[in-house]
Amino acid sequence: MLRNYFQVAFRSLFKNPVSTFVNTAGLVIGMTAFILIIQYVRFELSYDNFHENGDRIYRIQQDRYNKGVITTQWAAGCAAVGQALFENFPEVKNFTRFQKFEGVFSYGDINFREENIFIADTSFFKIFSFSLKEGDKNTILKNSMEMVLSESSAKKYFGDENPIGKSLRFNGGPELMITGVFMDVPVNSHLKPDIFVSWETLVQFQGPGVNTAWQWDAFFNYILLNPHTNYKEFEAKIPAFVDKEIGQDLERWNAGVVYHLQPLKTIHLHSDYMFEAEVNGNARSVFALLIVAIFLVTIAWINYINISTSRSLERARETGLRKVAGASRNQLIIRFLLETFIVNLLAVFLAFLLVQLFSNSFNSLFSEKLDFTLHTNAGFWGVILSIFLTGALISGIYPAFVLSSFKPSTVFKGPQELKVGGMGMRRILVIIQFSLSFLMISGTLVVFKQISYMQQYDLGVNINHTAVLRGPSVNDSTYAETFNAFKAELLRNSNIDMITASTAVPGRQPLWNAGGIRLLSQGEDETNQYRIIGIDFNFVDFYGLSILEGRNFSKEFGRNSETVMFNENAIRLIGFEDFATAMNQQIFFWGDTFSIVGIVKNYHQEGLKVNQEPLIFRFFENTNNYYSVRVNPDNIQQALNFIEAQWRTFFPRNPYEYFFLEDYFNEQYKNELQFGKVLNLFALLAIIIACLGLFGLSSYTTEQRTREIGIRKVMGSSVMNSFLLLTRFFMIQVLISIPVGLGIGYIIMSGWLKNFAYRIEIGWWFFVVPVFLLATITIITVSSHIIRTARINPAVSLRYE
């Protein structure tokens, strides 16, 4: 019996190759997209899952207040808080703290700039499950001037040699001895250290006060709670403790601080604070892609249901004959379900092959290399089995019940349109399909418009044709002389227009965040926090900034190191609305006094996701953080070659590294750009799947109305009238789905746009473009069948059964 079922099912599939192809192709595309997206979602949700005690590890996140208003929200906080909680609360089993920084390490003539250096204490490897290849986690990083390398870092400096006991020189100064090697950190970790330096090294240079510093920020603190500790209940105890420890100081400055506990496994997708260890993911984007995956496979299943039920006329006689021959309804349901299972099984198999084939291409859309080792992942096979069974049941159960319900007494009377549950259900499914398509097209359109808006927005700062060099790590008194000679040599080249040195460049929030700043005439309770950028004489002109009041730093005036410039937001924050009255006012800045000599027009130091910050500019003539170089766009490579040659002459012990500022600035939109690319891809796939369904459905719809068209032509109807008649069915579904799809899309995308401080307004294009696009695609897709049917000679069409 089962063998007969398979024979009949395969015979039916091969009898209708167009229908089989359309159904299978739609399912294959939908399932391929679904599996690829699920792999990405699984990767994003797997962050930090490899830590043995991950469910008990929490990061201490810090909110700073001034006058009752949040001024900064830090992923990192003060140095003291982790140790203080460990020493005073039994709920805390252990703690670790570290500071992230960068610098140049050297071994002989080998030099590399390292950007993921962690100064960490001995408990780091006890709390986190980073595997040591060499060294003992109980003693490692215990002593001053010790360091630990990752496997890949060790190979960079030493090749196949054993690095233990050897030393690397830091920034041309002290040497640190290597006492351990750890396995490279998995890509799905929100912490990605390459080198560890012992905490005692920091204590040696900064003094033991760093251990108990409550007002020194930029330190990451993680705690390991004891089992069965409710972290929310414990978090509620922290404010009273902090108030006891530093409450008087905070009250004197009219300031406040609140510490929150962040579960380790939520950080990657749900944290976006100042000084994150890396650029994190976005839970909304991940959830949106998961919804897209469900939409795609749902559209494919709808196609199958629509085409299967639209073939009801063709299958009606077959069903009637089988019932007359003695087949029961249950047997017919099993046969139709088996047919669906075969199609879905074929689709899953082909989807698996396509995933293997296109996984690298899909991977290229993301900055991290995703794990596509499908055959070794039990979860993947669970997804495959689930999508197969779900797809087979959803797409097969309704057509099976519809097709098995025909009565022999009515089947042999002639062709008929399915009534209850037939045309009505197909219309509902087509409307759902169009609604999902509208939703995806409109979402793609909003993302594209927002990204274009951010990239074309007038930032108030000129970042074009700018190559930025990472400044050298220097540890001697000759740096200023060397830098000036280097700069003079570069300016001799006709392809280089201008150079400026600064502690920060547009594209990121300045790392120097200073509180306690006030006018000399103000009290300690009137201080505020500002972002500080150190600049030279050329910075304002180089970046095209506007001076609204006062002047720039200038050699003509001298004593520039005793003066500062504010931007508009900063001058208003300190208390001036009339810019002229702020000139030559003196401010208190960490024990020193400075005079305000200029006010700079607000510009976007960061991207449009955040509001413009209050900035203070201090004069640092020879800073070594960043060198910005304006190059001739017609001879970029020649300019870069010349810069590299001079760099190796003047700074031979430092790696030559540069980036283009436009690319650096746009990195802030990495998540949005990735999301836009992926959404564009899958919106296109959704349209392709929908077109396949429309192609198959229009084929059967026009076939069923062939005689009607012949009669209308005999009565004088034109080909155009017949075309409009047949397209009306599909266009009505498009019109009905507009308010559903675009209404939901408007709500979702309005919420997404709230992530941006500067954003587009959803206008007429949101409603017109998707409708025009989908209506055009619909007409093009169904027109071939409709025009061919409309042009059939009535003498032929009237004989059609």
Tab-separated table of C-alpha atoms in Angstrom, residues 254-588:
chain	number	residue	atom	x	y	z
A	254	ASN	CA	25.691	67.833	43.382
A	255	ALA	CA	26.418	64.596	41.562
A	256	GLY	CA	25.283	61.020	41.738
A	257	VAL	CA	26.185	57.550	40.542
A	258	VAL	CA	24.042	54.430	40.154
A	259	TYR	CA	25.489	50.982	39.487
A	260	HIS	CA	23.543	48.336	37.594
A	261	LEU	CA	24.305	44.642	37.173
A	262	GLN	CA	24.258	43.402	33.589
A	263	PRO	CA	23.992	39.620	33.072
A	264	LEU	CA	26.974	38.537	31.022
A	265	LYS	CA	24.925	36.858	28.292
A	266	THR	CA	22.794	39.962	27.649
A	267	ILE	CA	25.667	42.372	27.042
A	268	HIS	CA	26.255	41.704	23.350
A	269	LEU	CA	22.689	42.324	22.194
A	270	HIS	CA	21.347	44.695	24.842
A	271	SER	CA	24.179	47.066	25.765
A	272	ASP	CA	25.230	50.247	23.990
A	273	TYR	CA	26.966	52.483	26.514
A	274	MET	CA	30.068	54.626	26.462
A	275	PHE	CA	33.330	52.737	26.396
A	276	GLU	CA	31.984	49.331	25.423
A	277	ALA	CA	34.707	46.708	25.046
A	278	GLU	CA	33.620	46.342	21.412
A	279	VAL	CA	30.799	47.445	19.148
A	280	ASN	CA	27.942	45.235	20.258
A	281	GLY	CA	25.099	43.730	18.285
A	282	ASN	CA	21.508	44.880	18.256
A	283	ALA	CA	18.677	42.763	19.633
A	284	ARG	CA	16.080	44.589	17.523
A	285	SER	CA	17.962	43.807	14.311
A	286	VAL	CA	18.377	40.159	15.259
A	287	PHE	CA	14.688	39.863	16.139
A	288	ALA	CA	13.729	41.642	12.908
A	289	LEU	CA	15.772	39.181	10.831
A	290	LEU	CA	14.172	36.282	12.657
A	291	ILE	CA	10.758	37.698	11.726
A	292	VAL	CA	11.980	38.086	8.132
A	293	ALA	CA	12.993	34.413	8.111
A	294	ILE	CA	9.535	33.397	9.312
A	295	PHE	CA	7.928	35.678	6.711
A	296	LEU	CA	9.946	34.137	3.884
A	297	VAL	CA	9.139	30.545	4.704
A	298	THR	CA	5.490	31.503	5.358
A	299	ILE	CA	5.226	33.080	1.914
A	300	ALA	CA	6.648	29.880	0.424
A	301	TRP	CA	4.105	27.736	2.291
A	302	ILE	CA	1.286	30.037	1.180
A	303	ASN	CA	2.417	29.534	-2.409
A	304	TYR	CA	2.163	25.796	-2.008
A	305	ILE	CA	-1.305	25.943	-0.473
A	306	ASN	CA	-2.602	28.348	-3.127
A	307	ILE	CA	-1.281	26.395	-6.080
A	308	SER	CA	-2.353	23.040	-4.635
A	309	THR	CA	-5.919	24.179	-4.009
A	310	SER	CA	-6.117	26.048	-7.326
A	311	ARG	CA	-5.466	22.714	-9.036
A	312	SER	CA	-8.692	21.444	-7.479
A	313	LEU	CA	-10.481	21.169	-10.840
A	314	GLU	CA	-7.697	19.059	-12.241
A	315	ARG	CA	-7.633	16.785	-9.188
A	316	ALA	CA	-11.407	16.607	-8.757
A	317	ARG	CA	-12.026	13.842	-11.327
A	318	GLU	CA	-9.067	11.865	-9.946
A	319	THR	CA	-10.495	12.092	-6.429
A	320	GLY	CA	-13.977	11.147	-7.601
A	321	LEU	CA	-12.728	8.088	-9.473
A	322	ARG	CA	-10.715	6.918	-6.474
A	323	LYS	CA	-13.732	7.275	-4.184
A	324	VAL	CA	-15.913	5.305	-6.637
A	325	ALA	CA	-13.171	2.639	-6.687
A	326	GLY	CA	-13.454	2.365	-2.896
A	327	ALA	CA	-10.801	4.746	-1.540
A	328	SER	CA	-11.688	6.252	1.825
A	329	ARG	CA	-11.199	9.908	2.671
A	330	ASN	CA	-8.448	9.041	5.136
A	331	GLN	CA	-6.553	7.175	2.428
A	332	LEU	CA	-6.858	10.171	0.107
A	333	ILE	CA	-5.662	12.549	2.850
A	334	ILE	CA	-2.632	10.308	3.456
A	335	ARG	CA	-1.885	10.244	-0.278
A	336	PHE	CA	-2.078	14.025	-0.673
A	337	LEU	CA	-0.027	14.551	2.501
A	338	LEU	CA	2.590	12.113	1.232
A	339	GLU	CA	2.849	14.139	-1.954
A	340	THR	CA	3.422	17.252	0.126
A	341	PHE	CA	5.998	15.459	2.281
A	342	ILE	CA	7.953	14.458	-0.820
A	343	VAL	CA	8.012	18.028	-2.143
A	344	ASN	CA	9.071	19.407	1.242
A	345	LEU	CA	11.733	16.729	1.663
A	346	LEU	CA	13.147	17.586	-1.754
A	347	ALA	CA	13.028	21.283	-0.868
A	348	VAL	CA	14.847	20.729	2.449
A	349	PHE	CA	17.551	18.664	0.731
A	350	LEU	CA	18.106	21.317	-1.951
A	351	ALA	CA	18.023	24.070	0.678
A	352	PHE	CA	20.734	22.255	2.642
A	353	LEU	CA	22.920	22.110	-0.468
A	354	LEU	CA	22.340	25.813	-1.185
A	355	VAL	CA	23.190	26.750	2.409
A	356	GLN	CA	26.495	24.921	2.056
A	357	LEU	CA	27.086	26.613	-1.268
A	358	PHE	CA	26.201	30.187	-0.250
A	359	SER	CA	27.250	30.258	3.407
A	360	ASN	CA	30.515	32.062	2.588
A	361	SER	CA	28.703	34.655	0.501
A	362	PHE	CA	26.201	35.186	3.308
A	363	ASN	CA	29.088	35.385	5.762
A	364	SER	CA	30.591	38.261	3.786
A	365	LEU	CA	27.646	40.460	4.810
A	366	PHE	CA	28.875	40.445	8.414
A	367	SER	CA	32.021	41.698	10.111
A	368	GLU	CA	32.388	38.520	12.161
A	369	LYS	CA	32.952	35.098	10.644
A	370	LEU	CA	29.892	33.049	11.488
A	371	ASP	CA	30.049	29.376	12.337
A	372	PHE	CA	28.526	27.352	9.490
A	373	THR	CA	29.788	23.903	10.506
A	374	LEU	CA	26.294	22.582	9.926
A	375	HIS	CA	26.959	18.873	9.820
A	376	THR	CA	28.553	18.933	13.292
A	377	ASN	CA	25.778	20.952	14.924
A	378	ALA	CA	22.950	18.973	16.498
A	379	GLY	CA	20.868	22.130	16.765
A	380	PHE	CA	21.037	22.591	13.012
A	381	TRP	CA	19.598	19.150	12.358
A	382	GLY	CA	16.859	19.966	14.822
A	383	VAL	CA	16.070	23.077	12.766
A	384	ILE	CA	16.086	21.021	9.557
A	385	LEU	CA	13.710	18.433	11.017
A	386	SER	CA	11.431	21.083	12.498
A	387	ILE	CA	11.144	23.107	9.304
A	388	PHE	CA	10.507	19.922	7.309
A	389	LEU	CA	7.730	18.649	9.552
A	390	THR	CA	6.201	22.099	10.067
A	391	GLY	CA	6.308	22.898	6.370
A	392	ALA	CA	4.881	19.561	5.351
A	393	LEU	CA	1.986	19.820	7.783
A	394	ILE	CA	1.182	23.522	7.248
A	395	SER	CA	1.407	23.391	3.476
A	396	GLY	CA	-0.161	19.970	3.132
A	397	ILE	CA	-2.965	19.602	5.641
A	398	TYR	CA	-5.377	22.156	4.164
A	399	PRO	CA	-4.993	21.092	0.486
A	400	ALA	CA	-5.304	17.431	1.559
A	401	PHE	CA	-8.613	18.033	3.327
A	402	VAL	CA	-9.940	20.203	0.483
A	403	LEU	CA	-8.980	17.786	-2.292
A	404	SER	CA	-10.259	14.733	-0.419
A	405	SER	CA	-13.638	16.349	0.231
A	406	PHE	CA	-15.030	16.133	-3.331
A	407	LYS	CA	-18.169	14.034	-3.797
A	408	PRO	CA	-18.313	11.732	-6.819
A	409	SER	CA	-21.920	12.774	-7.475
A	410	THR	CA	-20.853	16.366	-8.196
A	411	VAL	CA	-17.400	15.792	-9.653
A	412	PHE	CA	-18.653	14.104	-12.849
A	413	LYS	CA	-21.144	16.880	-13.637
A	414	GLY	CA	-18.373	19.025	-15.047
A	415	PRO	CA	-15.808	21.619	-14.080
A	416	GLN	CA	-16.659	23.658	-11.043
A	417	GLU	CA	-14.997	26.189	-8.814
A	418	LEU	CA	-14.368	25.072	-5.286
A	419	LYS	CA	-16.802	26.782	-2.979
A	420	VAL	CA	-16.497	26.839	0.785
A	421	GLY	CA	-12.866	27.270	1.788
A	422	GLY	CA	-11.607	27.308	-1.785
A	423	MET	CA	-11.562	30.687	-3.489
A	424	GLY	CA	-12.155	32.530	-0.218
A	425	MET	CA	-9.231	30.873	1.537
A	426	ARG	CA	-6.969	31.440	-1.456
A	427	ARG	CA	-7.851	35.122	-1.464
A	428	ILE	CA	-7.044	35.368	2.246
A	429	LEU	CA	-3.707	33.644	1.713
A	430	VAL	CA	-2.821	35.864	-1.251
A	431	ILE	CA	-3.671	38.926	0.857
A	432	ILE	CA	-1.387	37.656	3.635
A	433	GLN	CA	1.341	37.056	1.104
A	434	PHE	CA	1.032	40.543	-0.378
A	435	SER	CA	0.868	42.089	3.106
A	436	LEU	CA	4.140	40.424	4.092
A	437	SER	CA	5.700	41.562	0.827
A	438	PHE	CA	4.545	45.151	1.454
A	439	LEU	CA	5.961	44.947	4.961
A	440	MET	CA	9.388	43.814	3.769
A	441	ILE	CA	9.565	46.258	0.853
A	442	SER	CA	8.568	49.207	3.024
A	443	GLY	CA	11.036	48.164	5.737
A	444	THR	CA	13.844	47.911	3.209
A	445	LEU	CA	12.914	51.317	1.824
A	446	VAL	CA	13.035	52.985	5.268
A	447	VAL	CA	16.402	51.410	6.134
A	448	PHE	CA	17.836	52.486	2.778
A	449	LYS	CA	16.521	56.043	3.151
A	450	GLN	CA	17.821	56.367	6.732
A	451	ILE	CA	21.285	55.085	5.815
A	452	SER	CA	21.425	57.421	2.795
A	453	TYR	CA	20.285	60.285	5.000
A	454	MET	CA	23.065	59.620	7.515
A	455	GLN	CA	25.739	59.294	4.850
A	456	GLN	CA	24.700	62.466	2.996
A	457	TYR	CA	23.881	64.639	6.008
A	458	ASP	CA	25.925	67.820	6.443
A	459	LEU	CA	28.022	66.966	9.492
A	460	GLY	CA	29.380	70.464	9.906
A	461	VAL	CA	32.894	69.036	9.565
A	462	ASN	CA	34.936	68.218	6.468
A	463	ILE	CA	36.099	64.598	6.523
A	464	ASN	CA	36.700	64.190	2.778
A	465	HIS	CA	40.034	63.016	1.361
A	466	THR	CA	41.493	62.615	4.825
A	467	ALA	CA	43.968	59.884	5.696
A	468	VAL	CA	44.447	59.494	9.433
A	469	LEU	CA	47.695	58.010	10.768
A	470	ARG	CA	47.775	56.266	14.108
A	471	GLY	CA	50.347	58.284	16.018
A	472	PRO	CA	53.627	56.707	17.118
A	473	SER	CA	54.202	55.385	20.608
A	474	VAL	CA	57.065	57.488	21.942
A	475	ASN	CA	58.857	57.522	25.221
A	476	ASP	CA	61.503	60.244	24.921
A	477	SER	CA	61.903	64.014	24.950
A	478	THR	CA	62.794	64.288	21.251
A	479	TYR	CA	59.266	63.534	20.024
A	480	ALA	CA	58.244	67.167	19.379
A	481	GLU	CA	61.339	67.806	17.273
A	482	THR	CA	60.868	64.562	15.333
A	483	PHE	CA	57.177	65.201	14.724
A	484	ASN	CA	57.759	68.746	13.454
A	485	ALA	CA	60.441	67.485	11.066
A	486	PHE	CA	58.118	64.722	9.858
A	487	LYS	CA	55.297	67.203	9.306
A	488	ALA	CA	57.553	69.640	7.441
A	489	GLU	CA	58.761	66.860	5.158
A	490	LEU	CA	55.212	65.779	4.306
A	491	LEU	CA	54.132	69.318	3.458
A	492	ARG	CA	56.888	69.519	0.869
A	493	ASN	CA	54.892	67.017	-1.224
A	494	SER	CA	52.416	68.630	-3.640
A	495	ASN	CA	49.868	65.830	-3.020
A	496	ILE	CA	49.551	66.777	0.666
A	497	ASP	CA	47.671	69.969	1.536
A	498	MET	CA	47.530	70.111	5.336
A	499	ILE	CA	48.292	68.159	8.520
A	500	THR	CA	46.867	68.363	12.020
A	501	ALA	CA	47.495	66.398	15.214
A	502	SER	CA	44.769	65.690	17.780
A	503	THR	CA	43.731	63.342	20.557
A	504	ALA	CA	40.552	62.369	18.673
A	505	VAL	CA	39.142	62.574	15.163
A	506	PRO	CA	35.521	62.758	14.001
A	507	GLY	CA	33.827	59.384	14.055
A	508	ARG	CA	33.975	58.400	17.718
A	509	GLN	CA	33.184	59.917	21.076
A	510	PRO	CA	36.388	61.384	22.557
A	511	LEU	CA	37.710	58.990	25.185
A	512	TRP	CA	38.647	61.876	27.439
A	513	ASN	CA	35.543	62.529	29.490
A	514	ALA	CA	36.105	65.145	32.201
A	515	GLY	CA	33.839	66.055	35.097
A	516	GLY	CA	34.186	68.685	37.797
A	517	ILE	CA	34.519	71.551	35.288
A	518	ARG	CA	32.977	74.904	36.242
A	519	LEU	CA	33.447	78.645	36.045
A	520	LEU	CA	35.674	80.076	38.760
A	521	SER	CA	32.653	82.085	39.866
A	522	GLN	CA	30.607	78.914	40.375
A	523	GLY	CA	30.551	76.602	43.363
A	524	GLU	CA	31.519	72.925	43.466
A	525	ASP	CA	27.863	71.961	43.207
A	526	GLU	CA	27.640	73.556	39.750
A	527	THR	CA	30.166	71.393	37.946
A	528	ASN	CA	29.379	69.486	34.743
A	529	GLN	CA	30.912	66.825	32.529
A	530	TYR	CA	32.324	67.491	29.080
A	531	ARG	CA	34.127	65.661	26.304
A	532	ILE	CA	37.673	66.921	25.805
A	533	ILE	CA	39.641	66.996	22.545
A	534	GLY	CA	43.275	68.050	22.415
A	535	ILE	CA	44.110	69.871	19.166
A	536	ASP	CA	46.894	71.887	17.549
A	537	PHE	CA	46.828	75.197	15.622
A	538	ASN	CA	45.581	73.574	12.388
A	539	PHE	CA	42.673	71.435	13.619
A	540	VAL	CA	39.904	74.038	13.189
A	541	ASP	CA	40.960	75.017	9.670
A	542	PHE	CA	41.749	71.453	8.628
A	543	TYR	CA	38.254	70.203	9.484
A	544	GLY	CA	36.446	73.339	8.295
A	545	LEU	CA	35.000	74.224	11.698
A	546	SER	CA	33.391	77.625	12.233
A	547	ILE	CA	34.347	80.015	15.050
A	548	LEU	CA	31.142	81.747	16.142
A	549	GLU	CA	32.752	83.979	18.730
A	550	GLY	CA	36.307	84.786	19.739
A	551	ARG	CA	39.283	83.173	18.072
A	552	ASN	CA	41.165	79.977	17.346
A	553	PHE	CA	44.378	78.956	19.068
A	554	SER	CA	47.135	81.044	17.494
A	555	LYS	CA	50.886	81.540	17.684
A	556	GLU	CA	50.278	85.288	17.637
A	557	PHE	CA	48.762	85.286	21.110
A	558	GLY	CA	50.973	82.806	22.929
A	559	ARG	CA	50.103	80.977	26.173
A	560	ASN	CA	47.706	78.761	24.210
A	561	SER	CA	48.071	75.962	26.736
A	562	GLU	CA	46.233	78.184	29.237
A	563	THR	CA	43.213	78.716	26.984
A	564	VAL	CA	40.283	76.600	25.825
A	565	MET	CA	37.533	76.718	23.222
A	566	PHE	CA	33.980	75.483	23.801
A	567	ASN	CA	31.405	74.332	21.290
A	568	GLU	CA	27.868	75.746	21.434
A	569	ASN	CA	26.480	72.916	23.562
A	570	ALA	CA	29.320	73.198	26.056
A	571	ILE	CA	29.059	76.976	26.438
A	572	ARG	CA	25.325	76.708	27.100
A	573	LEU	CA	25.898	73.873	29.567
A	574	ILE	CA	28.302	76.000	31.580
A	575	GLY	CA	25.740	78.800	31.709
A	576	PHE	CA	26.055	81.238	28.767
A	577	GLU	CA	23.402	82.037	26.189
A	578	ASP	CA	25.116	85.234	25.051
A	579	PHE	CA	28.347	83.964	23.528
A	580	ALA	CA	30.103	87.321	23.707
A	581	THR	CA	29.864	87.421	27.507
A	582	ALA	CA	31.685	84.087	27.735
A	583	MET	CA	34.874	85.435	26.195
A	584	ASN	CA	37.891	85.453	28.544
A	585	GLN	CA	35.841	83.892	31.340
A	586	GLN	CA	37.964	81.580	33.458
A	587	ILE	CA	37.121	77.973	34.218
A	588	PHE	CA	38.302	75.492	36.826
